Coordinates of C-alpha atoms in Angstrom, one line a residue:
X1 CA 12.9 41.8 -7.3
X2 CA 11.0 41.7 -10.6
X3 CA 14.1 40.6 -12.4
X4 CA 14.9 38.0 -9.8
X5 CA 11.3 36.7 -9.9
X6 CA 11.4 36.7 -13.7
X7 CA 14.6 34.8 -13.6
X8 CA 13.1 32.1 -11.3
X9 CA 10.1 31.7 -13.6
X10 CA 12.5 31.3 -16.5
X11 CA 14.4 28.7 -14.7
X12 CA 11.2 26.8 -13.7
X13 CA 10.1 27.1 -17.3
X14 CA 13.3 25.7 -18.5
X15 CA 13.1 22.8 -16.0
X16 CA 9.5 22.2 -17.2
X17 CA 10.7 22.2 -20.8
X18 CA 13.4 19.7 -19.9
X19 CA 10.9 17.5 -18.1
X20 CA 8.5 17.7 -21.1
X21 CA 11.4 16.9 -23.4
X22 CA 12.3 13.9 -21.3
X23 CA 8.7 12.6 -21.4
X24 CA 8.5 13.0 -25.1
X25 CA 11.8 11.1 -25.6
X26 CA 10.9 8.2 -23.3
X27 CA 10.0 5.2 -25.4
X28 CA 6.8 3.1 -24.8
X29 CA 7.1 -0.1 -22.9
X30 CA 7.1 -3.3 -24.8
X31 CA 3.6 -4.5 -25.9
X32 CA 1.9 -1.1 -25.5
X33 CA 0.5 0.7 -28.5
X34 CA -0.6 4.2 -29.6
X35 CA -3.7 3.2 -31.6
X36 CA -6.6 5.6 -31.6
X37 CA -9.5 4.3 -29.5
X38 CA -12.3 2.8 -31.4
X39 CA -15.5 4.8 -31.5
X40 CA -18.3 3.2 -29.4
X41 CA -20.7 1.0 -31.3
X42 CA -24.1 2.7 -31.8
X43 CA -26.7 1.6 -29.4
X44 CA -29.5 -0.5 -30.9
X45 CA -33.1 0.4 -30.4
X46 CA -34.0 -3.3 -30.6
X47 CA -34.0 -5.4 -27.4
X48 CA -32.0 -8.4 -28.6
X49 CA -33.5 -10.6 -25.8
X50 CA -37.0 -10.1 -27.0
X51 CA -37.0 -12.9 -29.6
X52 CA -35.7 -15.3 -26.9
X53 CA -39.0 -14.9 -25.1
X54 CA -41.8 -17.3 -25.9
X55 CA -44.9 -16.1 -27.7
X56 CA -45.6 -13.8 -30.6
X57 CA -43.8 -10.5 -30.9
X58 CA -44.7 -7.5 -33.1
X59 CA -44.3 -3.8 -32.6
X60 CA -47.1 -2.4 -34.6
X61 CA -47.6 1.3 -35.2
X62 CA -51.0 3.0 -35.7
X63 CA -52.6 1.7 -38.9
X64 CA -50.5 -1.5 -39.1
X65 CA -52.4 -4.6 -40.4
X66 CA -53.2 -7.3 -37.9
X67 CA -51.1 -10.4 -38.0
X68 CA -52.7 -13.3 -39.9
X69 CA -54.8 -15.5 -37.6
X70 CA -54.4 -18.7 -39.8
X71 CA -50.8 -19.4 -38.8
X72 CA -50.5 -22.6 -36.8
X73 CA -46.8 -23.3 -37.0
X74 CA -44.9 -24.0 -33.8
X75 CA -42.4 -21.4 -34.8
X76 CA -42.3 -18.7 -37.5
X77 CA -40.6 -15.4 -38.4
X78 CA -40.9 -12.6 -41.0
X79 CA -37.9 -10.4 -41.8
X80 CA -36.7 -7.8 -44.2
X81 CA -33.8 -9.3 -46.2
X82 CA -32.3 -5.9 -47.1
X83 CA -31.9 -4.6 -43.5
X84 CA -32.1 -7.8 -41.5
X85 CA -34.9 -6.4 -39.4
X86 CA -37.3 -8.9 -37.9
X87 CA -40.8 -7.6 -38.4
X88 CA -42.6 -10.2 -36.4
X89 CA -42.0 -13.7 -34.9
X90 CA -43.4 -16.5 -32.8
X91 CA -41.1 -18.6 -30.7
X92 CA -38.3 -17.6 -33.0
X93 CA -35.5 -19.4 -31.1
X94 CA -37.5 -22.6 -30.4
X95 CA -35.2 -25.5 -31.3
X96 CA -37.0 -27.9 -33.7
X97 CA -35.9 -30.4 -36.4
X98 CA -35.3 -28.5 -39.6
X99 CA -35.7 -31.3 -42.2
X100 CA -34.3 -30.3 -45.6
X101 CA -34.3 -26.5 -44.9
X102 CA -30.9 -27.4 -43.3
X103 CA -29.6 -27.8 -46.8
X104 CA -29.4 -24.0 -47.0
X105 CA -26.6 -24.2 -44.4
X106 CA -25.0 -27.0 -46.3
X107 CA -24.9 -24.9 -49.4
X108 CA -23.6 -21.8 -47.5
X109 CA -20.8 -24.0 -46.3
X110 CA -19.8 -26.1 -49.3
X111 CA -20.8 -24.0 -52.3
X112 CA -17.9 -21.6 -52.1
X113 CA -15.5 -24.7 -52.3
X114 CA -17.5 -26.5 -55.0
X115 CA -18.4 -24.2 -57.8
X116 CA -20.6 -25.4 -60.6
X117 CA -17.8 -25.5 -63.2
X118 CA -16.3 -28.6 -61.7
X119 CA -16.9 -32.3 -62.5
X120 CA -17.0 -35.4 -60.4
X121 CA -17.4 -39.1 -60.9
X122 CA -19.8 -40.6 -58.4
X123 CA -18.8 -43.7 -56.5
X124 CA -20.8 -46.6 -55.0
X125 CA -19.5 -45.7 -51.5
X126 CA -20.9 -42.2 -51.7
X127 CA -24.3 -43.5 -52.6
X128 CA -24.3 -46.4 -50.1
X129 CA -24.4 -43.8 -47.2
X130 CA -27.7 -42.3 -48.3
X131 CA -30.3 -43.4 -45.8
X132 CA -33.4 -45.3 -46.8
X133 CA -36.4 -43.1 -47.2
X134 CA -34.4 -40.2 -48.5
X135 CA -35.5 -37.9 -51.3
X136 CA -33.1 -38.3 -54.2
X137 CA -32.4 -36.8 -57.6
X138 CA -31.3 -40.1 -59.1
X139 CA -27.5 -40.2 -59.2
X140 CA -25.8 -43.3 -60.6
X141 CA -22.4 -44.7 -59.6
X142 CA -19.5 -44.4 -62.1
X143 CA -21.3 -41.5 -63.9
X144 CA -19.5 -38.2 -64.2
X145 CA -21.6 -35.2 -63.4
X146 CA -21.1 -31.5 -63.6
X147 CA -21.1 -29.9 -60.1
X148 CA -23.8 -27.5 -61.2
X149 CA -26.1 -30.5 -61.9
X150 CA -25.3 -31.8 -58.4
X151 CA -26.3 -28.5 -56.9
X152 CA -29.5 -28.4 -58.9
X153 CA -30.2 -31.9 -57.4
X154 CA -29.9 -30.4 -54.0
X155 CA -31.9 -27.3 -54.5
X156 CA -34.7 -28.6 -56.8
X157 CA -35.1 -32.2 -55.9
X158 CA -33.8 -31.9 -52.3
X159 CA -31.7 -34.9 -53.2
X160 CA -29.9 -36.5 -50.3
X161 CA -27.8 -38.4 -52.8
X162 CA -26.5 -35.2 -54.2
X163 CA -25.7 -33.9 -50.7
X164 CA -23.7 -37.1 -49.8
X165 CA -21.7 -36.8 -53.0
X166 CA -20.9 -33.1 -52.5
X167 CA -20.1 -33.6 -48.9
X168 CA -17.6 -36.3 -49.9
X169 CA -16.0 -33.8 -52.3
X170 CA -16.0 -31.3 -49.5
X171 CA -13.8 -33.4 -47.2
X172 CA -16.3 -36.0 -45.9
X173 CA -19.5 -36.2 -43.9
X174 CA -18.1 -35.4 -40.5
X175 CA -15.8 -32.7 -41.7
X176 CA -18.8 -31.0 -43.5
X177 CA -20.9 -31.3 -40.4
X178 CA -18.2 -29.5 -38.4
X179 CA -17.8 -26.8 -41.0
X180 CA -21.6 -26.3 -41.1
X181 CA -21.6 -26.0 -37.3
X182 CA -18.8 -23.4 -37.4
X183 CA -20.6 -21.5 -40.2
X184 CA -23.8 -21.3 -38.2
X185 CA -21.9 -19.9 -35.1
X186 CA -20.1 -17.4 -37.3
X187 CA -23.5 -16.1 -38.5
X188 CA -24.9 -15.9 -35.0
X189 CA -27.2 -18.9 -35.5
X190 CA -26.8 -20.4 -32.1
X191 CA -29.9 -22.6 -32.0
X192 CA -28.6 -25.0 -34.7
X193 CA -26.9 -28.3 -34.0
X194 CA -25.8 -30.2 -37.1
X195 CA -25.7 -34.0 -37.1
X196 CA -26.7 -34.9 -40.6
X197 CA -25.9 -32.3 -43.3
X198 CA -28.8 -33.3 -45.5
X199 CA -31.4 -32.5 -42.8
X200 CA -32.4 -36.1 -42.4
X201 CA -33.8 -36.8 -38.9
X202 CA -31.0 -37.5 -36.5
X203 CA -30.9 -37.4 -32.7
X204 CA -29.9 -34.0 -31.4
X205 CA -30.2 -32.2 -34.7
X206 CA -32.1 -29.0 -34.5
X207 CA -32.5 -25.4 -35.7
X208 CA -35.0 -22.6 -35.3
X209 CA -37.1 -20.2 -37.3
X210 CA -34.5 -17.5 -36.5
X211 CA -31.5 -19.5 -37.6
X212 CA -33.2 -20.7 -40.8
X213 CA -34.0 -17.0 -41.6
X214 CA -30.3 -16.2 -41.1
X215 CA -29.3 -19.0 -43.5
X216 CA -31.8 -17.9 -46.1
X217 CA -30.9 -14.3 -46.0
X218 CA -27.1 -15.0 -46.2
X219 CA -27.6 -17.4 -49.1
X220 CA -29.6 -14.9 -51.1
X221 CA -26.6 -12.6 -51.0
X222 CA -24.6 -15.2 -53.0
X223 CA -25.6 -15.1 -56.7
X224 CA -25.0 -18.8 -57.3
X225 CA -27.0 -19.8 -54.3
X226 CA -29.8 -17.4 -55.3
X227 CA -29.9 -18.7 -58.8
X228 CA -30.2 -22.3 -57.7
X229 CA -32.9 -21.4 -55.1
X230 CA -35.0 -19.6 -57.6
X231 CA -34.9 -22.2 -60.4
X232 CA -38.3 -23.8 -60.9
X233 CA -37.3 -26.7 -63.1
X234 CA -34.4 -28.1 -65.1
X235 CA -33.2 -31.0 -67.2
X236 CA -31.1 -33.5 -65.2
X237 CA -28.6 -35.9 -66.9
X238 CA -29.8 -39.5 -66.9
X239 CA -26.6 -40.7 -68.6
X240 CA -23.3 -38.8 -69.1
X241 CA -20.2 -38.6 -71.2
X242 CA -16.8 -38.6 -69.6
X243 CA -16.8 -34.8 -69.4
X244 CA -20.1 -34.8 -67.5
X245 CA -22.3 -33.7 -70.5
X246 CA -25.5 -35.6 -70.7
X247 CA -26.3 -38.4 -73.1
X248 CA -30.0 -38.0 -72.2
X249 CA -31.9 -36.0 -69.6
X250 CA -35.1 -36.0 -67.6
X251 CA -37.0 -33.2 -66.0
X252 CA -36.7 -32.2 -62.4
X253 CA -38.9 -29.7 -60.6
X254 CA -38.4 -27.6 -57.5
X255 CA -40.2 -29.1 -54.5
X256 CA -40.9 -25.6 -53.2
X257 CA -44.5 -25.2 -54.3
X258 CA -44.5 -21.4 -53.9
X259 CA -41.8 -21.4 -56.7
X260 CA -43.6 -23.8 -59.0
X261 CA -47.3 -23.0 -58.1
X262 CA -48.0 -26.8 -58.1
X263 CA -51.0 -28.5 -56.4
X264 CA -53.3 -25.5 -56.9
X265 CA -51.2 -23.1 -54.8
X266 CA -50.2 -20.8 -57.6
X267 CA -46.8 -19.3 -57.9
X268 CA -46.3 -16.6 -55.2
X269 CA -45.9 -13.1 -56.7
X270 CA -42.3 -12.1 -56.6
X271 CA -41.0 -15.4 -55.2
X272 CA -37.2 -15.9 -55.3
X273 CA -36.9 -19.2 -53.4
X274 CA -35.6 -20.5 -50.9
X275 CA -36.0 -24.1 -49.6
X276 CA -38.6 -26.4 -48.2
X277 CA -38.4 -29.6 -46.2
X278 CA -40.3 -32.5 -44.6
X279 CA -39.5 -35.4 -42.3
X280 CA -41.7 -37.4 -40.0
X281 CA -40.1 -35.8 -37.0
X282 CA -39.9 -32.2 -38.3
X283 CA -43.2 -32.0 -40.1
X284 CA -43.2 -29.5 -42.9
X285 CA -40.7 -26.7 -42.8
X286 CA -40.1 -23.8 -45.2
X287 CA -37.9 -20.8 -45.9
X288 CA -39.6 -18.5 -48.5
X289 CA -38.5 -15.2 -49.9
X290 CA -40.2 -12.7 -52.3
X291 CA -39.3 -9.3 -53.8
X292 CA -41.9 -6.6 -54.5
X293 CA -41.5 -2.9 -55.1
X294 CA -37.9 -2.8 -54.2
X295 CA -38.3 -4.8 -50.9
X296 CA -37.3 -8.4 -50.3
X297 CA -39.0 -10.2 -47.4
X298 CA -38.4 -13.6 -46.0
X299 CA -40.6 -15.9 -43.9
X300 CA -39.7 -19.1 -42.1
X301 CA -42.4 -21.6 -41.0
X302 CA -41.7 -24.7 -38.9
X303 CA -44.2 -27.5 -38.5
X304 CA -47.8 -26.2 -39.0
X305 CA -50.2 -27.9 -36.6
X306 CA -53.2 -28.1 -38.9
X307 CA -53.8 -28.5 -42.6
X308 CA -52.2 -30.9 -45.0
X309 CA -49.0 -30.7 -47.1
X310 CA -49.9 -27.3 -48.4
X311 CA -50.3 -25.7 -45.0
X312 CA -46.7 -24.6 -44.7
X313 CA -47.0 -22.8 -48.0
X314 CA -50.3 -21.2 -47.2
X315 CA -49.0 -19.9 -43.9
X316 CA -45.8 -18.6 -45.4
X317 CA -48.0 -16.8 -48.1
X318 CA -50.1 -15.2 -45.3
X319 CA -47.0 -14.0 -43.4
X320 CA -45.3 -12.6 -46.6
X321 CA -48.6 -10.8 -47.5
X322 CA -48.7 -9.3 -44.0
X323 CA -45.1 -8.2 -44.2
X324 CA -45.5 -6.4 -47.5
X325 CA -48.7 -4.7 -46.2
X326 CA -47.0 -3.7 -43.0
X327 CA -44.2 -1.8 -44.7
X328 CA -43.3 1.3 -42.7
X329 CA -46.0 0.5 -40.1
X330 CA -44.1 -1.8 -37.7
X331 CA -40.8 -1.4 -35.8
X332 CA -38.3 -4.2 -35.6
X333 CA -38.5 -6.8 -32.9
X334 CA -35.0 -8.2 -33.6
X335 CA -32.3 -8.4 -36.3
X336 CA -30.8 -11.2 -38.4
X337 CA -27.5 -9.3 -38.8
X338 CA -24.5 -11.4 -37.8
X339 CA -22.5 -10.4 -34.7
X340 CA -19.8 -7.8 -35.1
X341 CA -16.4 -9.5 -35.5
X342 CA -13.9 -9.0 -32.7
X343 CA -11.7 -6.0 -33.2
X344 CA -8.2 -6.9 -34.6
X345 CA -5.3 -6.1 -32.2
X346 CA -3.4 -3.0 -33.3
X347 CA -0.3 -3.6 -35.3
X348 CA 3.0 -3.5 -33.3
X349 CA 5.3 -0.5 -34.1
X350 CA 7.8 -1.3 -36.8
X351 CA 11.3 -2.3 -35.6
X352 CA 14.2 -1.2 -37.7
X353 CA 16.9 -3.9 -37.7
X354 CA 20.6 -3.1 -38.0
X355 CA 21.7 -3.0 -41.6
X356 CA 18.1 -2.4 -42.9
X357 CA 19.1 0.7 -44.7
X358 CA 19.3 3.3 -41.9
X359 CA 23.0 4.5 -41.2
X360 CA 24.1 3.4 -37.7
X361 CA 24.8 7.0 -36.8
X362 CA 21.1 7.8 -37.3
X363 CA 19.8 4.8 -35.4
X364 CA 18.5 5.8 -31.9
X365 CA 17.6 3.0 -29.5
X366 CA 15.8 3.1 -26.2
X367 CA 19.0 3.4 -24.1
X368 CA 20.2 6.3 -26.2
X369 CA 16.8 8.0 -25.8
X370 CA 17.0 7.7 -22.1
X371 CA 20.6 8.9 -22.1
X372 CA 19.8 11.9 -24.2
X373 CA 16.8 12.7 -22.0
X374 CA 18.7 12.6 -18.8
X375 CA 21.7 14.5 -20.2
X376 CA 19.4 17.3 -21.6
X377 CA 17.6 17.6 -18.3
X378 CA 20.8 17.8 -16.3
X379 CA 22.3 20.4 -18.6
X380 CA 19.3 22.6 -18.5
X381 CA 19.1 22.3 -14.7
X382 CA 22.8 23.2 -14.4
X383 CA 22.4 26.2 -16.6
X384 CA 19.4 27.4 -14.6
X385 CA 21.2 26.9 -11.3
X386 CA 24.2 28.9 -12.6
X387 CA 22.0 31.8 -13.7
X388 CA 20.3 31.9 -10.3
X389 CA 23.7 31.8 -8.4
X390 CA 25.1 34.7 -10.5
X391 CA 22.0 36.9 -9.8
X392 CA 22.2 36.3 -6.1
X393 CA 25.9 37.3 -6.1
X394 CA 25.0 40.5 -8.0
X395 CA 22.4 41.6 -5.5
X396 CA 23.4 44.5 -3.1

């Protein structure tokens, strides 16, 4: 009995082995993959919806300094550039006209395609499109300029003439607007609608303190952008040779008063840019960043409701001062980090074509695998059945 029982277990084991072998030999269906599952993304401790709620948001720990009480802007935000953590904000996603702070998005979009080493001869048509009332750096038609000078005209003088010329070089005004819109979405800046790349007032154009902070933070990671944004003054060509070198120059100065310290403000300690703006609809707007003791903070301020032309700088100064004093004493209320890109589909398994270097006798296709599997299973089953029959015949 024990032998018979053992023989039956052996037969069952052989059948199981045959079934296992057949499973291993069965090919996958078309379109399926064997990629390892991706690990789950770590859960964030920050409620992403918090900044979409109106009002002021800060998560202060014990001993944290109070937020400044002299900030009247309709919307503002303070963030750590290194980590992207938003330290405090007020109506961060409120959509407002951005004025020339939108030029940061223009630079993010066009600067990679238009490095400073290039040269360009300005045309009348490029300058004719500049709207009346624009700030300009003073470009002249039929003059050849180095592209680096054009970018200094954008960052320092906030020159709409330089923006129009660079946009023409970048594929045109409408194409540049579309590229800027796509860039904003890719960065997770969903409050921004681009109508006029220079930031000039246009119906429907808007951004937010959050989006402007995203643009400023992203730009500072680009050495060329960061250098232009931090430049306090420069010599600009008044006349040029054919190669773009100047025949004579005049001085231009950064319109960001925290960079220059003009009008009695004083240069902000550790300031590294980024961009200011003003229009009649937007009021005064500003993205400002500073670095101290290994930390880089950024503040955005949109449309202060009291004070004069210096109010936007004074309020940004107060917010940056608070941010540096609050180091390690507040928890984030949001993040400027861009959304994670969608996971790429796993690569399809390689297909070896006939004649690709593998001898035909070694090539095994799906029909052959199925055939081998079935044949192997049948052979093992037949052997197991024969063994059982012989044992039964030998029993007394």
